[in-house]
PDB file of C-alpha atoms in Angstrom:
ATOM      1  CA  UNK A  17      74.266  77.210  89.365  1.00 75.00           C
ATOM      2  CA  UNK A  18      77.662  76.433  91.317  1.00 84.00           C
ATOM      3  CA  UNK A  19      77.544  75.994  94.784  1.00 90.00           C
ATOM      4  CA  UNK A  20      80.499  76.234  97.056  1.00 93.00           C
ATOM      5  CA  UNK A  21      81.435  74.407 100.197  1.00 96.00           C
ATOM      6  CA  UNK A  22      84.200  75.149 102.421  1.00 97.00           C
ATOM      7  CA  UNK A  23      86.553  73.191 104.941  1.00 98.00           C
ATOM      8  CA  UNK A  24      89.429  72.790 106.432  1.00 98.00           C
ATOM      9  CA  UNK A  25      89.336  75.048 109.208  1.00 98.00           C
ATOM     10  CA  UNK A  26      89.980  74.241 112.586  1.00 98.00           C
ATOM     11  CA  UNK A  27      91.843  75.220 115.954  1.00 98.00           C
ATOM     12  CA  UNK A  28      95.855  76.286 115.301  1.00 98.00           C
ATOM     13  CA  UNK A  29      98.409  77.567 117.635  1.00 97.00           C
ATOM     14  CA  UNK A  30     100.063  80.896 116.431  1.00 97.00           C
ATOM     15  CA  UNK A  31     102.673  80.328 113.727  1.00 97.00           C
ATOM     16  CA  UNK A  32     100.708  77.544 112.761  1.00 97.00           C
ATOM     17  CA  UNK A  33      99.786  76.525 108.806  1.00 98.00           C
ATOM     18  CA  UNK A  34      96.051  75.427 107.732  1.00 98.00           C
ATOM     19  CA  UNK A  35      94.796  74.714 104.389  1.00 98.00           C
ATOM     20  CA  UNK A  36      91.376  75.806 103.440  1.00 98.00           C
ATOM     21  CA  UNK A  37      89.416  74.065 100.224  1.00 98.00           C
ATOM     22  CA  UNK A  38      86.684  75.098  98.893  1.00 96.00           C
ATOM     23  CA  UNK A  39      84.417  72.370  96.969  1.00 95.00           C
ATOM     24  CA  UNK A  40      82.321  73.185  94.067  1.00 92.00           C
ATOM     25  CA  UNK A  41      79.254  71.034  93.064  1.00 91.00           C
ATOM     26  CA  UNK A  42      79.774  71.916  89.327  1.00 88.00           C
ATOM     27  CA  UNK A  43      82.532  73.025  86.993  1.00 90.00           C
ATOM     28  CA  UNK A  44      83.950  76.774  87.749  1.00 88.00           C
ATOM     29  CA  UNK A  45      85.703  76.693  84.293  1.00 85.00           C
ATOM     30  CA  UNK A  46      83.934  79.365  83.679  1.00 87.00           C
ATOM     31  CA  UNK A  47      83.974  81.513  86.619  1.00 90.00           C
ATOM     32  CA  UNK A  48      87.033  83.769  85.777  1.00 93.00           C
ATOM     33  CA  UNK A  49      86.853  85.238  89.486  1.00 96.00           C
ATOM     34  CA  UNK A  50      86.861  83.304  92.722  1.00 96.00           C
ATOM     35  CA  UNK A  51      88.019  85.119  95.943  1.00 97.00           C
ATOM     36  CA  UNK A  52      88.285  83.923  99.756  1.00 98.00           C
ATOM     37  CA  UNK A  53      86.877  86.168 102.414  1.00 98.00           C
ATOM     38  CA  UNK A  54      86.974  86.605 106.352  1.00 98.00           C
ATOM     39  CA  UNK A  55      84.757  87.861 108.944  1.00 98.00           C
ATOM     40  CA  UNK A  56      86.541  88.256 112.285  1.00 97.00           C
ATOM     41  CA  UNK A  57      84.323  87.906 115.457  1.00 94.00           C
ATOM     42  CA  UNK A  58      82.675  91.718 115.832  1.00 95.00           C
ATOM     43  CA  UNK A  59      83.723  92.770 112.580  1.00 97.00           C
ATOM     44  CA  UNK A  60      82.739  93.361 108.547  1.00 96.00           C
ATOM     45  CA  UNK A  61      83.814  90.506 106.136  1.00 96.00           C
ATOM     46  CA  UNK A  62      86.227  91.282 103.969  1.00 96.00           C
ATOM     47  CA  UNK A  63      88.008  89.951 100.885  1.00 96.00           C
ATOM     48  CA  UNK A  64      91.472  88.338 101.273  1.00 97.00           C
ATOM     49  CA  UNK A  65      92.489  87.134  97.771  1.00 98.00           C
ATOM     50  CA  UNK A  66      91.453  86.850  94.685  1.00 97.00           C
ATOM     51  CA  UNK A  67      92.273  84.698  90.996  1.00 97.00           C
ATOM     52  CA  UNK A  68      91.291  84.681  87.665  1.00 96.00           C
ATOM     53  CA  UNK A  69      91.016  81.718  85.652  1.00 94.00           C
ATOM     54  CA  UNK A  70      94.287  82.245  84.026  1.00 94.00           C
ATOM     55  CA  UNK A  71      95.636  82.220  87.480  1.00 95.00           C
ATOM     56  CA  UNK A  72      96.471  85.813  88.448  1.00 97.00           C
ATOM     57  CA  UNK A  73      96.603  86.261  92.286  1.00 98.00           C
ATOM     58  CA  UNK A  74      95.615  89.451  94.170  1.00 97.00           C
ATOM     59  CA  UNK A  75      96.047  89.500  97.784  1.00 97.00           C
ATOM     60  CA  UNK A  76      95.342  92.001 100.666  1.00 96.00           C
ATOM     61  CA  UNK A  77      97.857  93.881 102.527  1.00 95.00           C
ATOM     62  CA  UNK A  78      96.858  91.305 105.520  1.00 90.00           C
ATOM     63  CA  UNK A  79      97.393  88.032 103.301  1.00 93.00           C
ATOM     64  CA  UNK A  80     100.595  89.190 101.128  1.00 94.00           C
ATOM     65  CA  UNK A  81     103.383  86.671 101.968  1.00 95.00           C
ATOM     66  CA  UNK A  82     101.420  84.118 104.370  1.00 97.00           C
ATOM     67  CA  UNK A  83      98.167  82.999 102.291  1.00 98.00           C
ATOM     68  CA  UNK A  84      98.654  81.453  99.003  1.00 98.00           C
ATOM     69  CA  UNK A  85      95.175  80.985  96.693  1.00 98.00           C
ATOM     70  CA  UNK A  86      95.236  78.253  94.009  1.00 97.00           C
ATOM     71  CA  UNK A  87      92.746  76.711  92.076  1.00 96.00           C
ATOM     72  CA  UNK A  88      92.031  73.140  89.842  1.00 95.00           C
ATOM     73  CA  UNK A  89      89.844  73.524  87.497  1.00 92.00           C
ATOM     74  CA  UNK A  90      89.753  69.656  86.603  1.00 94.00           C
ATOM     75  CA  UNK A  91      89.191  68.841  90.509  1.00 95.00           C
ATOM     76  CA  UNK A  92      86.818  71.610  90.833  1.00 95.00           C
ATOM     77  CA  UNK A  93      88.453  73.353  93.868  1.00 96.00           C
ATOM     78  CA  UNK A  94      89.809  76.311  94.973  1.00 96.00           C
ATOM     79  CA  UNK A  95      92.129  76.477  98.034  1.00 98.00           C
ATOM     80  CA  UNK A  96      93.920  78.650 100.629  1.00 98.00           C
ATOM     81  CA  UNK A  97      97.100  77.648 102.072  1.00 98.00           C
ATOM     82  CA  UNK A  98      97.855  79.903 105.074  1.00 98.00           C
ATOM     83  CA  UNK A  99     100.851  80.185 107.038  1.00 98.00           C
ATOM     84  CA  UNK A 100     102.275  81.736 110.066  1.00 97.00           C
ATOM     85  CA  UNK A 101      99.110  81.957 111.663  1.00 97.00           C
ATOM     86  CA  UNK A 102      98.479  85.215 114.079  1.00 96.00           C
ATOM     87  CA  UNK A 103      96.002  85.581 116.644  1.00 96.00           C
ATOM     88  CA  UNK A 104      94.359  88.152 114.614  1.00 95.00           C
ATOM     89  CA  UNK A 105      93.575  85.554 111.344  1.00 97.00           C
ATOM     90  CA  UNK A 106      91.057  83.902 114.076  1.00 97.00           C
ATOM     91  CA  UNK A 107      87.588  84.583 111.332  1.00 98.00           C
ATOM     92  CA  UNK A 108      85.346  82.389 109.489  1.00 98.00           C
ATOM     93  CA  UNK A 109      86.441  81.960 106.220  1.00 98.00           C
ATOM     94  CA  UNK A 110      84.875  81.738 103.159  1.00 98.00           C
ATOM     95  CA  UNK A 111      84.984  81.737  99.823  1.00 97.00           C
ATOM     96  CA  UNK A 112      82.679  82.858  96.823  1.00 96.00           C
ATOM     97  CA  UNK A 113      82.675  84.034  92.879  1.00 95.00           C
ATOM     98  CA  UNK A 114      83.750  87.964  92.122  1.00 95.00           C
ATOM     99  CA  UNK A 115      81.521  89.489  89.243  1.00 93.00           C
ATOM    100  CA  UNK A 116      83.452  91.584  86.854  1.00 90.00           C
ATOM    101  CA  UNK A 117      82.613  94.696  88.541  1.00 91.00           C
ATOM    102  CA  UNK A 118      83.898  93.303  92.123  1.00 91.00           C
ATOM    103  CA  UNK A 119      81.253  92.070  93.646  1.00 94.00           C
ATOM    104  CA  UNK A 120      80.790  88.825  95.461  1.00 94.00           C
ATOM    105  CA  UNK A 121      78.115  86.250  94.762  1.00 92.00           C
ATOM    106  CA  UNK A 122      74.894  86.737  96.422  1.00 90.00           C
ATOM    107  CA  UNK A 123      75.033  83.753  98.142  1.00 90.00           C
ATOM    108  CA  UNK A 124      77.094  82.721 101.417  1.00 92.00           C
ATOM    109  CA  UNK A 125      78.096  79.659 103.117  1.00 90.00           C
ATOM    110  CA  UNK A 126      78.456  79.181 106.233  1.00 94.00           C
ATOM    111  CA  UNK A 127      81.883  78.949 105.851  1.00 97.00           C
ATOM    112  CA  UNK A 128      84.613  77.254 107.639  1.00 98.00           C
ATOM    113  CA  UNK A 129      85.990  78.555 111.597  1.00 98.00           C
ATOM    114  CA  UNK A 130      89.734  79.033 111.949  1.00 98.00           C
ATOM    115  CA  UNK A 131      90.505  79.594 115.177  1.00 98.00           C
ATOM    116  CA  UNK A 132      94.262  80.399 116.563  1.00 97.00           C
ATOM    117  CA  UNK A 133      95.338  80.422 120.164  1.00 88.00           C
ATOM    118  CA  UNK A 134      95.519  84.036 121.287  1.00 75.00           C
TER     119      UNK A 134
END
């Protein structure tokens, strides 16, 4: 079974860019869905973005024009550029397989802390 590993997260000031990466310990040619989620201090974790293997990108309302999901299939990785941090993007982040009926893997990380100046 794939596992996945994520870093890249760290302390930002707002406006700031990060770039999360997300390692796999196998090949996830043929995981059609991967998707990165957040969980805020005091709140649920929820799903930010999403792509298939033929690279079509889904994003939430709260990612749509500052988060940008990629993957590389040879290098076994699937990444999350973010930009224009905000205050309220302060969440561990992680990220995880979708099954074709939505949901996640049963399996968490621990994740990766981004963390920007409020």
């Amino acid at each position: 079974q794939v596992q996945l590993r994520e870093s890249g997260g760290g302390l930002v000031q707002p406006g700031g860019s990060l770039r999360l990466s997300c390692a796999a310990s196998g090949s996830i040619f043929s995981i059609n869905t991967l998707g990165w989620y957040r969980q805020p201090p005091g709140k649920e974790r929820e799903l930010l973005a999403r792509i298939t293997n033929d690279g079509t990108t889904t994003y939430t309302d709260s990612a749509k024009g500052r988060f940008t999901i990629s993957r590389d299939n040879a290098k076994n990785t699937v990444s999350l550029q973010m930009n224009n941090l905000k205050p309220e993007d302060t969440a561990v982040y992680y990220c995880n397989y979708i099954a074709p009926l939505g949901a996640p893997g049963g399996f968490w990380g621990q994740g990766t802390q981004v963390t920007v100046f409020s």
